[in-house]
Amino acid sequence: MYNKFPSLVLALSLGCTSCWFNKPKPRIFIPPAAKARPPIPRDQPELPDPGIDLKITAELPPLPVAEIPSLPPPPPPRRVPPPPPPKPVVPTAPPVTPEVPPPPPQIGRLLTDDQSREYKRNLDESLDRVKRTLAAVKGKRLNPELAEDVRKIQSVLRQAEQTQDLFTAAGLAKKADLLAQDLMRRVP
């Protein structure tokens, strides 16, 4: 009995819906008729007489007539003789080989004697530490990353040794020294 009750309620609720029995018909829109405009009068309106009597008695002066003065005819064009042909150029002297310009002056820091000695000392100490580090790592088997670091250190070391400027050389040696210290910390 309980199984029939829900199905009965469902059937009655579907049967009672108003959508099935009372469907509204669609309305068609019919636009309102256009309003007629009043006609525009075509006649000119008559204006009342202003009551002013205007009499023109002044005459305009005659317009001056412009006369074009006669000019003499232009002179005939002058004949310009053609320019003479260019003379052939004869080399007078053999071509001169350009001299090699001197190299531009080197721009560098001006260091006092004390500064020069200090930079030289720092350069020598850094180079010695880097060379000792490279000698210690030389016999060990390194992974590709560490081997690449060794090549970088060697390149910076070569640059520091070849540079003529003491300030730049000391900076490169310091860089190589820092790279070498980092390498020593990572080598097993």
Backbone as a printed PyTorch tensor [residue, N CA C, xyz], in Angstrom:
tensor([[[  0.8140,  -1.1770,   0.0000],
         [  0.0000,   0.0000,   0.0000],
         [  0.8670,   1.2540,   0.0000]],

        [[  1.9620,   1.1730,   0.7780],
         [  2.8230,   2.3570,   0.8530],
         [  3.5290,   2.5910,  -0.4610]],

        [[  3.7420,   1.5560,  -1.2450],
         [  4.4160,   1.7350,  -2.5370],
         [  3.4950,   2.4030,  -3.5380]],

        [[  2.2060,   2.2640,  -3.4160],
         [  1.2770,   2.8590,  -4.3650],
         [  1.0320,   4.3380,  -4.0560]],

        [[  1.1460,   4.7090,  -2.7880],
         [  0.8510,   6.0890,  -2.4020],
         [  1.7810,   7.1060,  -3.0830]],

        [[  3.1150,   6.9260,  -3.0800],
         [  3.9670,   7.9090,  -3.7560],
         [  3.7080,   7.9700,  -5.2480]],

        [[  3.4480,   6.8520,  -5.8870],
         [  3.1960,   6.8950,  -7.3190],
         [  1.8630,   7.5860,  -7.6070]],

        [[  0.8720,   7.4280,  -6.7160],
         [ -0.4160,   8.0940,  -6.8910],
         [ -0.2560,   9.6060,  -6.7370]],

        [[  0.5530,  10.0170,  -5.7750],
         [  0.7890,  11.4500,  -5.5570],
         [  1.5100,  12.0280,  -6.7670]],

        [[  2.4470,  11.3200,  -7.2890],
         [  3.1870,  11.7920,  -8.4520],
         [  2.2720,  11.9140,  -9.6620]],

        [[  1.4200,  10.9460,  -9.8930],
         [  0.5090,  10.9730, -11.0400],
         [ -0.4740,  12.1210, -10.9070]],

        [[ -1.0090,  12.3630,  -9.7070],
         [ -1.9630,  13.4660,  -9.5110],
         [ -1.2800,  14.8240,  -9.6790]],

        [[ -0.0500,  14.9330,  -9.1930],
         [  0.6360,  16.2210,  -9.3150],
         [  0.9770,  16.5310, -10.7660]],

        [[  1.2920,  15.5050, -11.5370],
         [  1.5730,  15.7420, -12.9530],
         [  0.2990,  16.0440, -13.7020]],

        [[ -0.7770,  15.4460, -13.3240],
         [ -2.0380,  15.6670, -13.9980],
         [ -2.6440,  17.0090, -13.6730]],

        [[ -2.2750,  17.6240, -12.5860],
         [ -2.8800,  18.8790, -12.1680],
         [ -2.1100,  20.1050, -12.6460]],

        [[ -1.0650,  19.9300, -13.3360],
         [ -0.2920,  21.1180, -13.7410],
         [ -1.0850,  21.9130, -14.7430]],

        [[ -1.0210,  23.1970, -14.6480],
         [ -1.8050,  24.0560, -15.5200],
         [ -1.1370,  24.2630, -16.8690]],

        [[  0.1090,  23.8880, -16.9980],
         [  0.8280,  24.0940, -18.2510],
         [  0.2610,  23.2100, -19.3530]],

        [[ -0.2820,  22.0770, -19.0180],
         [ -0.7510,  21.1530, -20.0570],
         [ -2.0990,  21.5750, -20.6150]],

        [[ -2.9300,  22.1620, -19.7650],
         [ -4.3030,  22.4230, -20.1840],
         [ -4.5410,  23.8720, -20.5840]],

        [[ -3.8500,  24.7860, -19.9470],
         [ -4.1570,  26.1960, -20.1410],
         [ -2.9260,  26.9160, -20.6930]],

        [[ -2.5630,  26.5980, -21.9150],
         [ -1.3890,  27.2490, -22.5010],
         [ -1.8180,  28.5880, -23.0860]],

        [[ -1.0830,  29.6880, -22.7470],
         [ -1.4420,  30.9740, -23.3380],
         [ -0.9960,  31.0030, -24.8010]],

        [[ -1.7910,  31.6210, -25.6430],
         [ -1.4530,  31.7500, -27.0540],
         [ -0.4750,  32.9160, -27.2050]],

        [[  0.4960,  32.7850, -28.1020],
         [  1.4480,  33.8930, -28.2820],
         [  0.7490,  35.1030, -28.8800]],

        [[  1.1120,  36.2750, -28.3550],
         [  0.5140,  37.5080, -28.8350],
         [  1.3640,  38.0710, -29.9650]],

        [[  0.7430,  38.5440, -30.9690],
         [  1.4430,  39.1470, -32.1080],
         [  1.4440,  40.6530, -31.8960]],

        [[  2.6110,  41.2350, -32.0580],
         [  2.7450,  42.6860, -31.8590],
         [  2.2890,  43.4050, -33.1190]],

        [[  1.3680,  44.2960, -32.9250],
         [  0.8840,  45.1140, -34.0230],
         [  1.2800,  46.5500, -33.7050]],

        [[  2.1600,  47.1500, -34.5240],
         [  2.5990,  48.5120, -34.2100],
         [  1.4730,  49.5050, -34.4270]],

        [[  1.4590,  50.5960, -33.6440],
         [  0.4110,  51.5960, -33.8180],
         [  0.6030,  52.3430, -35.1380]],

        [[ -0.4580,  52.8930, -35.6430],
         [ -0.3950,  53.6340, -36.9020],
         [  0.3750,  54.9230, -36.6910]],

        [[  1.0910,  55.3450, -37.7410],
         [  1.8830,  56.5690, -37.6610],
         [  0.9630,  57.7740, -37.7040]],

        [[  1.2860,  58.8030, -36.9440],
         [  0.4770,  60.0170, -36.9070],
         [  0.8050,  60.8520, -38.1330]],

        [[ -0.1910,  61.4160, -38.7160],
         [  0.0120,  62.2640, -39.8880],
         [  0.4780,  63.6370, -39.4290]],

        [[  1.4510,  64.1960, -40.1530],
         [  1.9560,  65.5270, -39.8110],
         [  1.1230,  66.5820, -40.5370]],

        [[  1.0360,  67.7550, -39.9370],
         [  0.2640,  68.8070, -40.6210],
         [  1.0140,  69.2530, -41.8740]],

        [[  0.3200,  69.6070, -42.9420],
         [  0.9940,  70.0190, -44.1770],
         [  1.7370,  71.3390, -43.9890]],

        [[  2.8350,  71.4760, -44.7030],
         [  3.6600,  72.6870, -44.6370],
         [  3.1280,  73.6510, -45.6940]],

        [[  2.8460,  74.8940, -45.3180],
         [  2.3200,  75.8440, -46.3220],
         [  3.3990,  76.1820, -47.3390]],

        [[  3.0100,  76.2130, -48.6270],
         [  3.9570,  76.4810, -49.7020],
         [  3.9420,  77.9630, -50.0970]],

        [[  3.0110,  78.7110, -49.6780],
         [  2.8990,  80.1200, -50.0620],
         [  3.8370,  80.9660, -49.2220]],

        [[  4.3040,  82.0480, -49.8160],
         [  5.1230,  82.9990, -49.0850],
         [  4.1770,  83.8760, -48.2700]],

        [[  4.4710,  84.0370, -47.0010],
         [  3.5760,  84.8950, -46.2150],
         [  3.7310,  86.3520, -46.6390]],

        [[  2.6620,  87.0720, -46.6010],
         [  2.7130,  88.4880, -46.9440],
         [  3.0970,  89.2820, -45.7040]],

        [[  4.0830,  90.1290, -45.8950],
         [  4.5590,  90.9550, -44.7910],
         [  3.8320,  92.2980, -44.8370]],

        [[  3.5420,  92.8640, -43.6890],
         [  2.8900,  94.1760, -43.7000],
         [  3.8610,  95.2500, -44.1720]],

        [[  3.3470,  96.2980, -44.7580],
         [  4.1660,  97.3960, -45.2610],
         [  4.7830,  98.1370, -44.0770]],

        [[  6.1630,  98.2970, -44.0750],
         [  6.7820,  98.9430, -42.9170],
         [  6.5040, 100.4360, -42.8670]],

        [[  6.1310, 101.0320, -43.9450],
         [  5.8370, 102.4480, -43.9320],
         [  7.0590, 103.3220, -44.1020]],

        [[  8.1200, 102.7860, -44.5740],
         [  9.3560, 103.5580, -44.7710],
         [  9.5150, 103.7240, -46.2770]],

        [[  9.7500, 104.9470, -46.7020],
         [  9.9440, 105.2220, -48.1190],
         [ 11.4270, 105.4680, -48.3500]],

        [[ 12.0610, 104.5760, -49.0240],
         [ 13.4950, 104.7070, -49.2900],
         [ 13.6670, 105.0760, -50.7580]],

        [[ 14.3430, 106.1680, -50.9820],
         [ 14.6420, 106.5730, -52.3430],
         [ 16.1610, 106.6630, -52.4610]],

        [[ 16.7050, 105.9680, -53.4230],
         [ 18.1510, 105.9820, -53.6170],
         [ 18.4500, 107.0060, -54.6880]],

        [[ 19.2300, 107.9970, -54.3240],
         [ 19.5680, 109.0600, -55.2600],
         [ 21.0550, 109.0720, -55.5590]],

        [[ 21.8190, 108.3410, -54.8350],
         [ 23.2670, 108.3600, -55.0330],
         [ 23.6240, 107.4970, -56.2240]],

        [[ 24.6160, 107.9440, -56.9730],
         [ 25.1020, 107.1680, -58.1000],
         [ 26.4870, 106.6530, -57.7520]],

        [[ 26.7670, 105.5050, -58.2480],
         [ 28.0790, 104.9300, -58.0070],
         [ 29.0800, 105.5420, -58.9690]],

        [[ 30.3020, 105.8300, -58.5000],
         [ 31.3060, 106.4000, -59.4060],
         [ 31.7010, 105.3450, -60.4600]],

        [[ 32.1520, 105.7780, -61.5930],
         [ 32.5520, 104.8120, -62.6170],
         [ 33.7890, 104.0500, -62.1590]],

        [[ 33.8620, 102.7950, -62.5390],
         [ 35.0090, 101.9580, -62.1610],
         [ 36.2020, 102.3150, -63.0380]],

        [[ 37.3930, 102.4210, -62.4130],
         [ 38.5620, 102.7400, -63.2370],
         [ 38.9110, 101.5370, -64.1110]],

        [[ 39.3400, 101.8200, -65.3030],
         [ 39.7340, 100.7630, -66.2320],
         [ 41.2400, 100.6140, -66.1330]],

        [[ 41.6530,  99.4100, -65.8790],
         [ 43.0890,  99.1730, -65.7630],
         [ 43.6720,  99.0340, -67.1600]],

        [[ 44.7590,  99.7580, -67.3710],
         [ 45.4440,  99.6770, -68.6540],
         [ 46.7170,  98.8690, -68.4650]],

        [[ 46.9680,  97.9810, -69.3820],
         [ 48.1730,  97.1640, -69.3270],
         [ 49.2350,  97.8640, -70.1540]],

        [[ 50.3530,  98.2350, -69.4960],
         [ 51.3930,  98.9190, -70.2830],
         [ 52.0410,  97.9360, -71.2520]],

        [[ 52.4110,  98.4290, -72.3590],
         [ 53.0690,  97.5590, -73.3460],
         [ 54.5520,  97.5030, -73.0330]],

        [[ 55.0930,  96.3280, -73.0430],
         [ 56.5060,  96.1210, -72.7440],
         [ 57.2280,  95.7450, -74.0250]],

        [[ 58.5080,  96.0470, -74.0650],
         [ 59.2530,  95.6430, -75.2710],
         [ 59.3980,  94.1270, -75.2830]],

        [[ 59.5670,  93.5420, -76.4660],
         [ 59.7050,  92.0890, -76.5250],
         [ 60.9800,  91.6440, -75.8080]],

        [[ 60.9720,  90.4210, -75.2640],
         [ 62.1660,  89.9600, -74.5510],
         [ 63.3260,  89.7530, -75.5120]],

        [[ 64.5590,  89.9470, -74.9990],
         [ 65.7160,  89.7510, -75.8870],
         [ 65.8680,  88.2640, -76.2150]],

        [[ 66.4650,  87.9560, -77.3560],
         [ 66.6450,  86.5400, -77.7110],
         [ 67.5990,  85.8760, -76.7090]],

        [[ 67.4120,  84.5680, -76.4590],
         [ 68.2860,  83.8930, -75.4890],
         [ 69.7190,  83.8230, -76.0000]],

        [[ 70.6370,  83.9670, -75.0470],
         [ 72.0600,  83.9070, -75.3930],
         [ 72.4740,  82.4570, -75.5370]],

        [[ 73.3440,  82.2410, -76.4360],
         [ 73.8830,  80.8980, -76.6190],
         [ 75.1100,  80.7670, -75.7340]],

        [[ 75.0360,  79.7620, -74.8800],
         [ 76.1690,  79.5060, -73.9930],
         [ 77.0180,  78.4200, -74.6410]],

        [[ 78.3060,  78.6780, -74.7960],
         [ 79.1420,  77.6410, -75.4220],
         [ 79.2650,  76.4420, -74.4770]],

        [[ 79.3130,  75.2250, -75.0310],
         [ 79.4360,  74.0510, -74.1590],
         [ 80.7710,  74.0800, -73.4190]],

        [[ 80.7990,  73.5240, -72.2230],
         [ 82.0630,  73.5360, -71.4730],
         [ 83.0900,  72.6450, -72.1700]],

        [[ 84.3500,  72.9970, -72.0100],
         [ 85.3950,  72.1770, -72.6520],
         [ 85.4630,  70.8090, -71.9650]],

        [[ 85.8600,  69.7680, -72.6900],
         [ 85.9510,  68.4380, -72.0790],
         [ 86.9940,  68.4430, -70.9620]],

        [[ 86.7640,  67.6160, -69.9380],
         [ 87.7360,  67.6040, -68.8250],
         [ 89.0760,  67.0430, -69.2840]],

        [[ 90.0950,  67.6190, -68.7010],
         [ 91.4560,  67.1780, -69.0330],
         [ 91.7550,  65.8960, -68.2770]],

        [[ 92.4600,  64.9560, -68.8930],
         [ 92.7960,  63.7210, -68.1790],
         [ 93.7460,  64.0210, -67.0240]],

        [[ 93.5130,  63.3290, -65.9360],
         [ 94.3310,  63.5240, -64.7420],
         [ 95.5440,  62.6070, -64.8330]],

        [[ 96.6960,  63.2040, -64.7170],
         [ 97.9380,  62.4440, -64.7640],
         [ 98.4980,  62.3840, -63.3480]],

        [[ 98.7230,  61.1680, -62.8230],
         [ 99.2810,  61.1110, -61.4670],
         [100.6950,  61.6660, -61.4700]],

        [[100.9490,  62.5160, -60.5040],
         [102.2550,  63.1580, -60.4310],
         [103.2040,  62.4060, -59.5090]],

        [[102.6660,  61.7660, -58.4960],
         [103.5420,  61.0660, -57.5570],
         [102.9250,  59.7020, -57.2580]],

        [[103.7520,  58.7370, -56.9150],
         [103.1970,  57.4270, -56.5710],
         [102.3640,  57.5490, -55.2880]],

        [[101.3630,  56.6750, -55.1430],
         [100.5500,  56.7670, -53.9360],
         [101.3840,  56.5250, -52.6760]],

        [[101.0560,  57.3110, -51.6860],
         [101.7820,  57.2280, -50.4230],
         [101.0640,  56.2200, -49.5270]],

        [[101.8000,  55.3080, -48.9690],
         [101.1980,  54.3470, -48.0420],
         [100.9430,  55.0730, -46.7230]],

        [[ 99.7540,  54.9110, -46.2010],
         [ 99.4590,  55.6120, -44.9420],
         [100.2920,  55.0370, -43.8000]],

        [[100.6960,  55.9290, -42.9410],
         [101.4700,  55.4930, -41.7820],
         [100.5320,  54.8470, -40.7640]],

        [[101.0430,  53.8970, -40.0560],
         [100.2580,  53.2380, -39.0250],
         [100.1430,  54.2010, -37.8500]],

        [[ 98.9040,  54.5550, -37.4820],
         [ 98.7690,  55.4900, -36.3660],
         [ 99.2210,  54.8260, -35.0700]],

        [[ 99.7510,  55.6090, -34.1800],
         [100.1760,  55.0350, -32.8980],
         [ 98.9530,  54.5420, -32.1220]],

        [[ 99.1270,  53.5440, -31.3050],
         [ 97.9820,  53.0380, -30.5370],
         [ 97.4790,  54.1250, -29.5850]],

        [[ 96.1800,  54.1190, -29.3120],
         [ 95.6400,  55.1390, -28.4190],
         [ 96.2290,  54.9830, -27.0200]],

        [[ 96.3410,  56.0770, -26.3150],
         [ 96.9080,  55.9890, -24.9590],
         [ 96.0100,  55.1520, -24.0550]],

        [[ 96.6320,  54.4140, -23.1770],
         [ 95.9000,  53.5690, -22.2350],
         [ 95.3740,  54.4340, -21.0960]],

        [[ 94.1090,  54.2330, -20.8060],
         [ 93.5060,  54.9640, -19.6970],
         [ 93.5310,  54.0410, -18.4860]],

        [[ 94.1300,  54.4640, -17.4560],
         [ 94.2270,  53.6430, -16.2520],
         [ 94.2020,  54.5150, -15.0170]],

        [[ 94.2350,  53.8620, -13.9010],
         [ 94.2320,  54.5970, -12.6370],
         [ 95.6520,  55.0730, -12.3330]],

        [[ 95.7180,  56.2210, -11.7480],
         [ 96.9960,  56.7200, -11.2620],
         [ 97.1070,  56.3100,  -9.8010]],

        [[ 98.1000,  55.4900,  -9.5240],
         [ 98.2610,  54.9560,  -8.1790],
         [ 99.5210,  55.5280,  -7.5480]],

        [[ 99.4390,  55.7470,  -6.2590],
         [100.6350,  56.1750,  -5.5270],
         [101.5470,  54.9550,  -5.3360]],

        [[102.7520,  55.1850,  -4.8810],
         [103.6850,  54.0710,  -4.6590],
         [103.1540,  53.0980,  -3.6080]],

        [[102.5580,  53.6340,  -2.5500],
         [102.0120,  52.7580,  -1.5030],
         [100.8610,  51.9000,  -2.0570]],

        [[100.0020,  52.5230,  -2.8520],
         [ 98.8930,  51.7640,  -3.4370],
         [ 99.4110,  50.6930,  -4.4050]],

        [[100.4080,  51.0540,  -5.1880],
         [100.9800,  50.0850,  -6.1340],
         [101.5490,  48.8790,  -5.3920]],

        [[102.2840,  49.1420,  -4.3030],
         [102.8560,  48.0350,  -3.5280],
         [101.7560,  47.1660,  -2.9260]],

        [[100.6800,  47.8050,  -2.4140],
         [ 99.5800,  47.0640,  -1.8170],
         [ 98.8730,  46.1960,  -2.8590]],

        [[ 98.5830,  46.7640,  -4.0340],
         [ 97.9320,  45.9830,  -5.0920],
         [ 98.8330,  44.8450,  -5.5600]],

        [[100.1230,  45.1040,  -5.6730],
         [101.0740,  44.0710,  -6.1120],
         [101.1210,  42.9310,  -5.0900]],

        [[101.1370,  43.2720,  -3.8040],
         [101.1570,  42.2600,  -2.7540],
         [ 99.8720,  41.4270,  -2.7850]],

        [[ 98.7060,  42.1020,  -2.8920],
         [ 97.4260,  41.3900,  -2.9670],
         [ 97.3650,  40.4990,  -4.2090]],

        [[ 97.8780,  40.9970,  -5.3180],
         [ 97.8810,  40.2250,  -6.5590],
         [ 98.7130,  38.9570,  -6.3860]],

        [[ 99.9200,  39.0990,  -5.8340],
         [100.7940,  37.9270,  -5.6550],
         [100.1830,  36.9040,  -4.6940]],

        [[ 99.5940,  37.3870,  -3.5770],
         [ 98.9850,  36.4600,  -2.6140],
         [ 97.8070,  35.7100,  -3.2360]],

        [[ 96.9390,  36.4300,  -3.9720],
         [ 95.7760,  35.7850,  -4.5910],
         [ 96.2200,  34.7740,  -5.6420]],

        [[ 97.1970,  35.1350,  -6.4540],
         [ 97.6810,  34.2080,  -7.4900],
         [ 98.2790,  32.9530,  -6.8620]],

        [[ 99.0290,  33.0980,  -5.7700],
         [ 99.6280,  31.9320,  -5.1010],
         [ 98.5350,  31.0080,  -4.5530]],

        [[ 97.5170,  31.5810,  -3.8990],
         [ 96.4340,  30.7490,  -3.3500],
         [ 95.6980,  29.9990,  -4.4660]],

        [[ 95.4310,  30.6930,  -5.5870],
         [ 94.7100,  30.0610,  -6.6940],
         [ 95.5450,  28.9180,  -7.2760]],

        [[ 96.8220,  29.1620,  -7.4490],
         [ 97.6810,  28.1090,  -8.0300],
         [ 97.7720,  26.9010,  -7.0950]],

        [[ 97.8510,  27.1460,  -5.7860],
         [ 97.8870,  26.0340,  -4.8320],
         [ 96.5830,  25.2410,  -4.8830]],

        [[ 95.4500,  25.9510,  -4.9840],
         [ 94.1410,  25.2800,  -5.0500],
         [ 94.0450,  24.4350,  -6.3120]],

        [[ 94.4610,  24.9880,  -7.4460],
         [ 94.3900,  24.2400,  -8.7020],
         [ 95.3060,  23.0120,  -8.6580]],

        [[ 96.4840,  23.1490,  -7.9970],
         [ 97.3950,  21.9980,  -7.8800],
         [ 96.7710,  20.9190,  -6.9930]],

        [[ 96.0440,  21.3090,  -5.9450],
         [ 95.4410,  20.3390,  -5.0330],
         [ 94.2780,  19.6040,  -5.6990]],

        [[ 93.5800,  20.2630,  -6.6040],
         [ 92.4140,  19.6660,  -7.2470],
         [ 92.8020,  18.8590,  -8.4880]],

        [[ 94.0050,  19.0640,  -8.9740],
         [ 94.4150,  18.4950, -10.2640],
         [ 94.2860,  16.9770, -10.3280]],

        [[ 94.6460,  16.2440,  -9.3300],
         [ 94.6270,  14.7880,  -9.3900],
         [ 93.2750,  14.1730,  -9.0680]],

        [[ 92.2830,  14.9580,  -8.6460],
         [ 91.0130,  14.3960,  -8.2050],
         [ 90.0470,  14.2620,  -9.3750]],

        [[ 89.1370,  13.2870,  -9.2270],
         [ 88.0760,  13.1170, -10.2250],
         [ 86.9460,  14.0780,  -9.8590]],

        [[ 86.5720,  14.9170, -10.8070],
         [ 85.5550,  15.9340, -10.5540],
         [ 84.3290,  15.6810, -11.4300]],

        [[ 83.1630,  16.0670, -10.9020],
         [ 81.9610,  15.9700, -11.7210],
         [ 82.0000,  17.0890, -12.7700]],

        [[ 81.1400,  17.0670, -13.7800],
         [ 81.2020,  18.0700, -14.8550],
         [ 81.0380,  19.5040, -14.3600]],

        [[ 80.2340,  19.7180, -13.3450],
         [ 80.0420,  21.0780, -12.8250],
         [ 81.3290,  21.6140, -12.2010]],

        [[ 81.9920,  20.7930, -11.4020],
         [ 83.2540,  21.2270, -10.7740],
         [ 84.3490,  21.3970, -11.8200]],

        [[ 84.3730,  20.5370, -12.8400],
         [ 85.3770,  20.6750, -13.9040],
         [ 85.1780,  21.9940, -14.6570]],

        [[ 83.9330,  22.3850, -14.8580],
         [ 83.6500,  23.6730, -15.5110],
         [ 84.1410,  24.8290, -14.6320]],

        [[ 83.9650,  24.7100, -13.3140],
         [ 84.4570,  25.7470, -12.4070],
         [ 85.9770,  25.8540, -12.4780]],

        [[ 86.6750,  24.7240, -12.6020],
         [ 88.1410,  24.7400, -12.7200],
         [ 88.5460,  25.4870, -13.9900]],

        [[ 87.8260,  25.2420, -15.1040],
         [ 88.1490,  25.9430, -16.3570],
         [ 87.9270,  27.4490, -16.2130]],

        [[ 86.8570,  27.8480, -15.5060],
         [ 86.6040,  29.2780, -15.2850],
         [ 87.7350,  29.9030, -14.4830]],

        [[ 88.1670,  29.2030, -13.4300],
         [ 89.2440,  29.7280, -12.5750],
         [ 90.5290,  29.8740, -13.3890]],

        [[ 90.8350,  28.8890, -14.2250],
         [ 92.0430,  28.9620, -15.0540],
         [ 91.9670,  30.1260, -16.0370]],

        [[ 90.7890,  30.3600, -16.5900],
         [ 90.6200,  31.4660, -17.5400],
         [ 90.8240,  32.8180, -16.8530]],

        [[ 90.2220,  32.9970, -15.6810],
         [ 90.3690,  34.2620, -14.9520],
         [ 91.8240,  34.4380, -14.5020]],

        [[ 92.4900,  33.3440, -14.1220],
         [ 93.8950,  33.4010, -13.7170],
         [ 94.7690,  33.8650, -14.8810]],

        [[ 94.5250,  33.3110, -16.0900],
         [ 95.2910,  33.7220, -17.2820],
         [ 95.0860,  35.2070, -17.5680]],

        [[ 93.8300,  35.6860, -17.4590],
         [ 93.5440,  37.1030, -17.7020],
         [ 94.2770,  37.9820, -16.6950]],

        [[ 94.3030,  37.5630, -15.4450],
         [ 94.9780,  38.3610, -14.4100],
         [ 96.4750,  38.4270, -14.6720]],

        [[ 97.0570,  37.3450, -15.1760],
         [ 98.5040,  37.3390, -15.4390],
         [ 98.8570,  38.1400, -16.6910]],

        [[ 97.9560,  38.2350, -17.6490],
         [ 98.2620,  38.9200, -18.9010],
         [ 97.9190,  40.4040, -18.8700]],

        [[ 97.1170,  40.8620, -17.9330],
         [ 96.6890,  42.2620, -17.8890],
         [ 97.8460,  43.1480, -17.4700]],

        [[ 97.9580,  44.2950, -18.1700],
         [ 99.0290,  45.2480, -17.8590],
         [ 98.6460,  46.1760, -16.7100]],

        [[ 97.3510,  46.4280, -16.5600],
         [ 96.8790,  47.3320, -15.5210],
         [ 96.8810,  46.6080, -14.1770]],

        [[ 97.5850,  47.1580, -13.2100],
         [ 97.7350,  46.5280, -11.9040],
         [ 96.4060,  46.4480, -11.1650]],

        [[ 95.5860,  47.4840, -11.2670],
         [ 94.2930,  47.5100, -10.5870],
         [ 93.3800,  46.4100, -11.1280]],

        [[ 93.3090,  46.2870, -12.4590],
         [ 92.4620,  45.2550, -13.0800],
         [ 92.9900,  43.8650, -12.7700]],

        [[ 94.3120,  43.7030, -12.8170],
         [ 94.9200,  42.3990, -12.5320],
         [ 94.6170,  41.9630, -11.0980]],

        [[ 94.7030,  42.9010, -10.1430],
         [ 94.4120,  42.5630,  -8.7500],
         [ 92.9390,  42.1700,  -8.5910]],

        [[ 92.0510,  42.8540,  -9.2960],
         [ 90.6330,  42.5050,  -9.2300],
         [ 90.3510,  41.1260,  -9.8100]],

        [[ 90.9790,  40.8060, -10.9480],
         [ 90.7900,  39.4820, -11.5450],
         [ 91.3660,  38.3850, -10.6510]],

        [[ 92.5220,  38.6510, -10.0440],
         [ 93.1210,  37.6580,  -9.1540],
         [ 92.2320,  37.4270,  -7.9340]],

        [[ 91.6290,  38.4750,  -7.4140],
         [ 90.7150,  38.3390,  -6.2750],
         [ 89.4980,  37.4990,  -6.6670]],

        [[ 88.9880,  37.7180,  -7.8920],
         [ 87.8470,  36.9300,  -8.3680],
         [ 88.2340,  35.4600,  -8.4870]],

        [[ 89.4000,  35.1960,  -9.0610],
         [ 89.8590,  33.8130,  -9.1920],
         [ 90.0570,  33.1840,  -7.8180]],

        [[ 90.5520,  33.9680,  -6.8470],
         [ 90.7580,  33.4630,  -5.4960],
         [ 89.4180,  33.0770,  -4.8490]],

        [[ 88.4040,  33.9180,  -5.0040],
         [ 87.0870,  33.6130,  -4.4330],
         [ 86.4810,  32.3680,  -5.0860]],

        [[ 86.6220,  32.2400,  -6.4060],
         [ 86.1180,  31.0470,  -7.0940],
         [ 86.8520,  29.7940,  -6.6110]],

        [[ 88.1660,  29.9130,  -6.3830],
         [ 88.9500,  28.7680,  -5.9240],
         [ 88.5480,  28.3630,  -4.5040]],

        [[ 88.2930,  29.3530,  -3.6300],
         [ 87.8520,  29.0210,  -2.2740],
         [ 86.5040,  28.3090,  -2.3090]],

        [[ 85.6000,  28.7590,  -3.1590],
         [ 84.2950,  28.1100,  -3.2980],
         [ 84.4720,  26.6840,  -3.8280]],

        [[ 85.3820,  26.5130,  -4.7600],
         [ 85.6350,  25.1790,  -5.3130],
         [ 86.1560,  24.2410,  -4.2270]],

        [[ 87.0780,  24.7020,  -3.3730],
         [ 87.6490,  23.8590,  -2.3260],
         [ 86.5840,  23.4060,  -1.3210]],

        [[ 85.5750,  24.2600,  -1.0730],
         [ 84.5040,  23.8650,  -0.1480],
         [ 83.6390,  22.7720,  -0.7450]],

        [[ 83.5100,  22.7360,  -2.0820],
         [ 82.6110,  21.7680,  -2.7170],
         [ 83.3040,  20.4870,  -3.1670]],

        [[ 84.6210,  20.4780,  -3.1920],
         [ 85.3490,  19.2690,  -3.6320],
         [ 85.3210,  18.2380,  -2.5050]],

        [[ 84.9770,  16.9620,  -2.8210],
         [ 84.9250,  15.9420,  -1.7590],
         [ 86.3030,  15.5530,  -1.2570]]])
